Structures are given as C-alpha cells and as structure tokens.
Coordinates of C-alpha atoms and ligand atoms in Angstrom, one line a residue:
M1 CA 19.2 18.2 -8.2
I2 CA 15.9 19.0 -6.6
D3 CA 13.8 16.7 -4.5
L4 CA 10.2 17.6 -4.3
H5 CA 8.9 15.0 -1.9
S6 CA 10.5 14.1 1.5
H7 CA 9.6 13.4 5.1
I8 CA 12.9 14.4 6.8
L9 CA 11.5 17.3 8.8
P10 CA 12.1 15.9 12.3
G11 CA 9.3 14.5 14.4
V12 CA 6.2 15.7 12.5
D13 CA 4.9 12.5 10.8
D14 CA 5.9 9.0 10.0
G15 CA 9.2 10.3 8.6
S16 CA 12.4 11.1 10.5
P17 CA 11.9 10.8 14.2
D18 CA 14.5 13.3 15.4
L19 CA 17.0 16.0 14.4
K20 CA 20.0 13.7 14.5
T21 CA 18.3 11.4 12.0
S22 CA 17.2 14.3 9.8
L23 CA 20.7 15.7 9.7
K24 CA 22.1 12.3 8.6
L25 CA 19.4 12.0 6.0
A26 CA 20.2 15.6 4.7
Q27 CA 23.9 14.7 4.4
I28 CA 22.9 11.5 2.4
A29 CA 20.8 13.7 0.1
V30 CA 23.6 16.2 -0.4
N31 CA 26.0 13.3 -1.2
Q32 CA 23.6 12.3 -4.0
G33 CA 23.8 15.7 -5.5
I34 CA 20.5 17.1 -4.1
D35 CA 20.9 20.8 -3.2
K36 CA 17.2 21.8 -2.9
M37 CA 14.5 19.9 -1.1
L38 CA 10.8 20.4 -0.5
L39 CA 9.8 19.1 2.9
T40 CA 6.4 17.5 2.5
P41 CA 4.9 16.2 5.8
H42 CA 1.6 14.4 5.3
H43 CA -1.4 16.8 5.7
M44 CA -5.1 16.0 6.1
D45 CA -4.6 12.3 5.3
G46 CA -6.9 11.2 8.1
K47 CA -3.9 10.6 10.4
Y48 CA -1.7 13.8 10.3
I49 CA -2.6 17.4 10.3
N50 CA 0.5 19.6 9.7
N51 CA -0.7 23.2 9.6
K52 CA 1.1 25.7 7.4
K53 CA 2.2 27.9 10.2
S54 CA 3.8 25.1 12.2
I55 CA 5.6 23.7 9.1
L56 CA 6.9 27.1 8.2
A57 CA 8.4 27.6 11.7
K58 CA 9.8 24.0 11.9
T59 CA 11.4 24.3 8.4
A60 CA 13.1 27.6 9.3
S61 CA 14.5 26.0 12.4
F62 CA 15.7 23.0 10.4
Q63 CA 17.3 25.3 7.9
S64 CA 19.3 26.9 10.7
E65 CA 20.4 23.5 11.9
L66 CA 21.6 22.6 8.4
N67 CA 23.5 25.8 8.1
S68 CA 25.2 25.4 11.5
H69 CA 26.2 21.9 10.6
D70 CA 27.6 23.0 7.2
I71 CA 25.2 20.9 5.2
P72 CA 24.6 22.7 1.9
L73 CA 20.9 22.0 1.5
E74 CA 18.2 24.6 0.9
V75 CA 14.9 23.4 2.3
R76 CA 11.5 24.8 1.6
A77 CA 8.3 24.2 3.6
G78 CA 5.8 22.1 1.8
Q79 CA 3.0 19.5 2.4
E80 CA 2.0 16.2 0.9
V81 CA -1.6 17.4 0.6
H82 CA -4.1 14.5 0.8
L83 CA -7.1 14.7 -1.5
N84 CA -10.2 15.3 0.7
G85 CA -13.5 17.2 0.8
N86 CA -12.1 20.0 2.9
L87 CA -9.2 20.9 0.5
L88 CA -10.8 24.0 -1.0
T89 CA -11.7 25.3 2.5
A90 CA -8.1 24.7 3.6
I91 CA -6.8 26.7 0.6
E92 CA -9.3 29.6 1.4
Q93 CA -8.1 29.5 5.0
D94 CA -4.5 29.8 3.8
N95 CA -3.5 26.5 5.5
V96 CA -1.9 24.8 2.4
L97 CA 1.7 24.9 1.3
F98 CA 2.7 24.6 -2.3
A99 CA 5.9 23.4 -4.1
D100 CA 6.7 26.9 -5.4
E101 CA 6.5 30.4 -4.1
Q102 CA 4.0 31.5 -6.7
H103 CA 1.5 28.8 -5.5
H104 CA 1.1 27.2 -8.9
Y105 CA 2.0 23.6 -8.0
M106 CA 0.5 21.4 -5.2
M107 CA 1.9 18.0 -4.3
L108 CA -1.3 16.1 -4.1
E109 CA -1.7 12.6 -2.7
L110 CA -4.7 10.4 -3.6
P111 CA -6.1 7.7 -1.3
H112 CA -3.9 4.6 -1.7
N113 CA -6.6 2.2 -2.6
E114 CA -8.7 4.2 -5.1
V115 CA -9.2 7.2 -7.3
P116 CA -12.3 8.8 -5.8
E117 CA -15.2 9.7 -8.1
Y118 CA -14.8 13.4 -7.2
T119 CA -11.1 13.6 -8.2
N120 CA -11.7 15.2 -11.6
D121 CA -14.1 17.8 -10.2
M122 CA -11.6 18.7 -7.5
V123 CA -8.8 19.0 -10.0
F124 CA -11.0 21.3 -12.1
E125 CA -11.7 23.5 -9.0
L126 CA -8.0 23.7 -8.2
Q127 CA -7.2 24.6 -11.8
L128 CA -9.7 27.4 -11.6
K129 CA -7.6 28.8 -8.8
G130 CA -4.5 28.6 -11.0
I131 CA -3.2 25.5 -9.2
T132 CA -1.7 22.5 -11.0
P133 CA -1.8 19.4 -9.0
V134 CA 1.3 17.2 -9.1
V135 CA -0.1 13.8 -8.3
V136 CA 2.5 12.0 -6.1
H137 CA 3.5 8.4 -6.5
P138 CA 0.7 7.3 -8.9
E139 CA 2.6 4.1 -9.5
R140 CA 1.8 3.0 -5.9
N141 CA -1.9 3.8 -6.1
R142 CA -4.1 0.7 -6.4
G143 CA -6.8 2.7 -8.3
F144 CA -4.3 3.6 -11.1
Q145 CA -2.8 0.1 -11.0
K146 CA -6.3 -1.3 -11.7
S147 CA -7.4 1.4 -14.1
P148 CA -4.4 3.1 -15.8
D149 CA -6.8 5.1 -18.0
K150 CA -7.7 7.2 -14.9
L151 CA -4.1 8.4 -14.8
Y152 CA -4.1 9.2 -18.5
E153 CA -7.3 11.2 -17.9
L154 CA -5.8 13.3 -15.1
V155 CA -2.7 14.1 -17.1
D156 CA -4.8 14.8 -20.2
H157 CA -6.7 17.3 -18.0
G158 CA -3.5 19.0 -17.1
C159 CA -2.2 17.3 -13.9
L160 CA 1.5 16.5 -13.5
T161 CA 2.8 13.5 -11.8
Q162 CA 5.8 12.7 -9.6
L163 CA 7.2 9.1 -9.6
T164 CA 9.1 7.7 -6.6
A165 CA 12.8 7.2 -7.5
S166 CA 12.9 3.9 -5.5
S167 CA 9.8 2.6 -7.4
Y168 CA 11.8 2.8 -10.6
L169 CA 14.6 0.8 -9.0
G170 CA 12.3 -1.9 -7.7
G171 CA 12.2 -0.9 -4.1
F172 CA 8.4 -1.4 -3.9
G173 CA 8.5 -4.7 -5.8
K174 CA 8.4 -5.9 -9.4
K175 CA 4.7 -5.0 -10.0
V176 CA 5.2 -1.4 -9.0
Q177 CA 8.5 -1.2 -10.9
K178 CA 6.8 -2.4 -14.1
F179 CA 3.9 0.0 -13.6
T180 CA 6.5 2.8 -13.1
N181 CA 8.1 1.8 -16.4
D182 CA 4.6 1.7 -18.1
I183 CA 3.9 5.2 -16.9
I184 CA 7.2 6.5 -18.1
K185 CA 6.8 4.9 -21.5
A186 CA 3.3 6.4 -21.9
K187 CA 4.9 9.8 -21.0
L188 CA 2.5 10.1 -18.0
G189 CA 5.4 10.7 -15.6
F190 CA 7.1 14.1 -15.2
T191 CA 9.8 13.8 -12.6
F192 CA 11.3 11.7 -9.8
A193 CA 11.3 12.5 -6.1
S194 CA 12.6 10.5 -3.1
D195 CA 9.7 10.3 -0.7
A196 CA 12.5 9.6 1.8
H197 CA 11.3 8.7 5.3
N198 CA 14.1 7.2 7.3
L199 CA 17.6 5.8 7.3
A200 CA 16.8 2.1 7.2
G201 CA 14.0 1.7 4.8
R202 CA 12.8 4.5 2.5
N203 CA 15.9 6.5 1.8
F204 CA 17.2 8.7 -1.0
K205 CA 17.5 6.8 -4.3
M206 CA 17.5 9.9 -6.6
K207 CA 21.0 9.6 -8.2
P208 CA 20.7 5.9 -9.1
A209 CA 17.2 6.4 -10.4
Y210 CA 18.3 9.3 -12.7
D211 CA 21.4 7.4 -13.7
L212 CA 19.3 4.4 -14.8
L213 CA 16.7 6.6 -16.6
G214 CA 19.6 8.3 -18.3
K215 CA 21.0 5.0 -19.5
N216 CA 17.6 4.2 -21.0
D217 CA 16.6 7.6 -22.3
Y218 CA 19.2 10.4 -21.6
K219 CA 17.0 13.2 -22.9
L220 CA 14.0 12.1 -20.7
S221 CA 16.3 12.0 -17.6
M222 CA 17.4 15.5 -18.2
K223 CA 13.8 16.6 -18.9
Y224 CA 12.7 15.0 -15.6
Q225 CA 15.3 17.1 -13.7
Q226 CA 14.4 20.3 -15.6
N227 CA 10.7 19.6 -14.7
A228 CA 11.6 19.4 -11.0
Q229 CA 13.4 22.8 -11.4
S230 CA 10.4 24.3 -13.2
I231 CA 8.0 23.1 -10.5
W232 CA 10.3 24.5 -7.7
N233 CA 10.5 27.9 -9.6
G234 CA 6.8 28.0 -10.5
K235 CA 7.5 28.0 -14.2
S236 CA 5.3 26.3 -16.8
I237 CA 6.1 22.8 -18.0
Q238 CA 5.8 21.6 -21.6
S239 CA 3.4 18.6 -21.7
F240 CA 4.6 15.4 -23.4
N241 CA 2.9 13.7 -26.3
I242 CA 1.1 11.3 -23.9
S243 CA -0.4 7.9 -24.7
H244 CA -2.5 5.3 -23.0
I245 CA -0.7 2.7 -21.0
N246 CA -0.3 -0.2 -23.3
S247 CA -3.1 -2.8 -23.7
K248 CA -0.8 -5.6 -22.5
S249 CA -0.6 -3.9 -19.2
R250 CA -4.4 -3.5 -19.1
L251 CA -4.8 -7.2 -19.9
E252 CA -2.4 -8.1 -17.2
N253 CA -4.3 -6.0 -14.7
L254 CA -7.5 -7.7 -15.8
I255 CA -6.0 -11.1 -15.3
H256 CA -4.6 -10.0 -11.9
R257 CA -8.1 -8.9 -10.9
L258 CA -9.8 -12.2 -12.1
F259 CA -7.3 -14.5 -10.3
Ligands
LIG1 FE1 5.2 11.0 1.0

C-alpha cells in the first residue's frame, strides 16, 4: 500500500515533533500494510517553507534511521505544495518536490476557506509544464463544500484528487464524511492518503478506509490503490466517468449557508 500524503518527517512542520515519534508512526504505517510513503511537509502555505534541498537531506537521513531500526518502509521526499502566486517561480527555481520521479504529479493544497479565482489559470499553467495537480483533501476545503461544482470543474480539466482516509471514516465529523462520500459517488475522488501528523490525533487510517471502501465497492477500492501506485510511478491514470455532486447535496449546502 502506498501513502502519498504524510507529515511524519521529524521536526519540520506541524507533524511529528521528533525522531522517536516518527519511528513509532512509521511502524504503525507498516503494520497497516503501507510499504511506500511520500513525505509531504507543508510548503509555501504562509507558515512553513520547506525547501527542496533540505527535505531531500532530511528524508535521506530518516530513511537511514528506518533501515537501522529494521522498519521496512521506503520513504520519498515530497511536499504538500500550497497554491500561491509564487508557485511557477518556485518550479523554475527547482524548489518544488513532486510525487513521482518523473515530475508529473504535484500534491497541491488549496487554501482551506476558498477556491481562489486564479486556481483554474494556475492549473492550466502547471499542465502546460506537463504537471498534473493532485488536489489534496478537497473534502475538507470550505470552498468545495460550498460549491461542489468547482471540484467537478477541476477534475473535468484534468486534475486528480486525494481524499483523506480518516475523512471517509468520520474522523473530521459527519459533514466532511458525507461530502467525502458524495465526492466518491460522483467519481471525483482518485485515491486515499493518510495525512498522518501525530500519534494521538491524526494517525494512519489507511487500512480501515480501504476495507470500508472495499465493502461498499470492491473494484473502486482496488482502483484507488492502483491509482496511488500510478502516481508514485509517474504513470498515467484513466479518468472516471465523472458526474456532478448530486443536487440534494447542493440544496443542503444552500440551506446550510442560509441558516
Ligand atoms: Fe497535509
């Protein structure tokens, strides 16, 4: 199993605070069946800058620690790249890390409260460079919650999405869980990842999430896992037959906004 989104690199952002915690988290991941993990510290989100060079060095050092503690986990340096006006410059300056070695897939985070007006233009610019954005945790983004059609539009334009495993299990509340289900049903989700941060709160929920999805739709659960592999390997992904998120959900959102 591949996890494309995690904050277990020790001491770099709001994730794992130290090596001891990171090793414990890695062991939990391995126990769930995860054997490859993209380490994705926050980058350019207004709070954290985690430059490529530094993350590469820290990832190499963490891999050595994993090896010496006999934890069979392959880690790769990545970033949770925040959408911002300097993104194209950062790419030109070779300060961005991708999910795959071919630099086809970027784990892209949108601001939590909105989908900025320039998102579609930025996505187009990235696509011109041969980069496919993988929009992380859209189910937790208030902009998509208010206007699910914005998510449809991004996927229709060729973006992929990564849902948080714990969102599917209800870890972020019923509203987020329902929206996760809506996204999955509309075929606007592509894979699960943990977004694991720490031992107490946001931890690995990958196996239970895939188990539950497998119970509801076995083929889709397999497809989600294959998609994670394709992203990791820089291979292309077949798009789904997508649909708009159902009108009931839009009506509920409208009611939610009015009251
Ligand atoms: Fe994250």
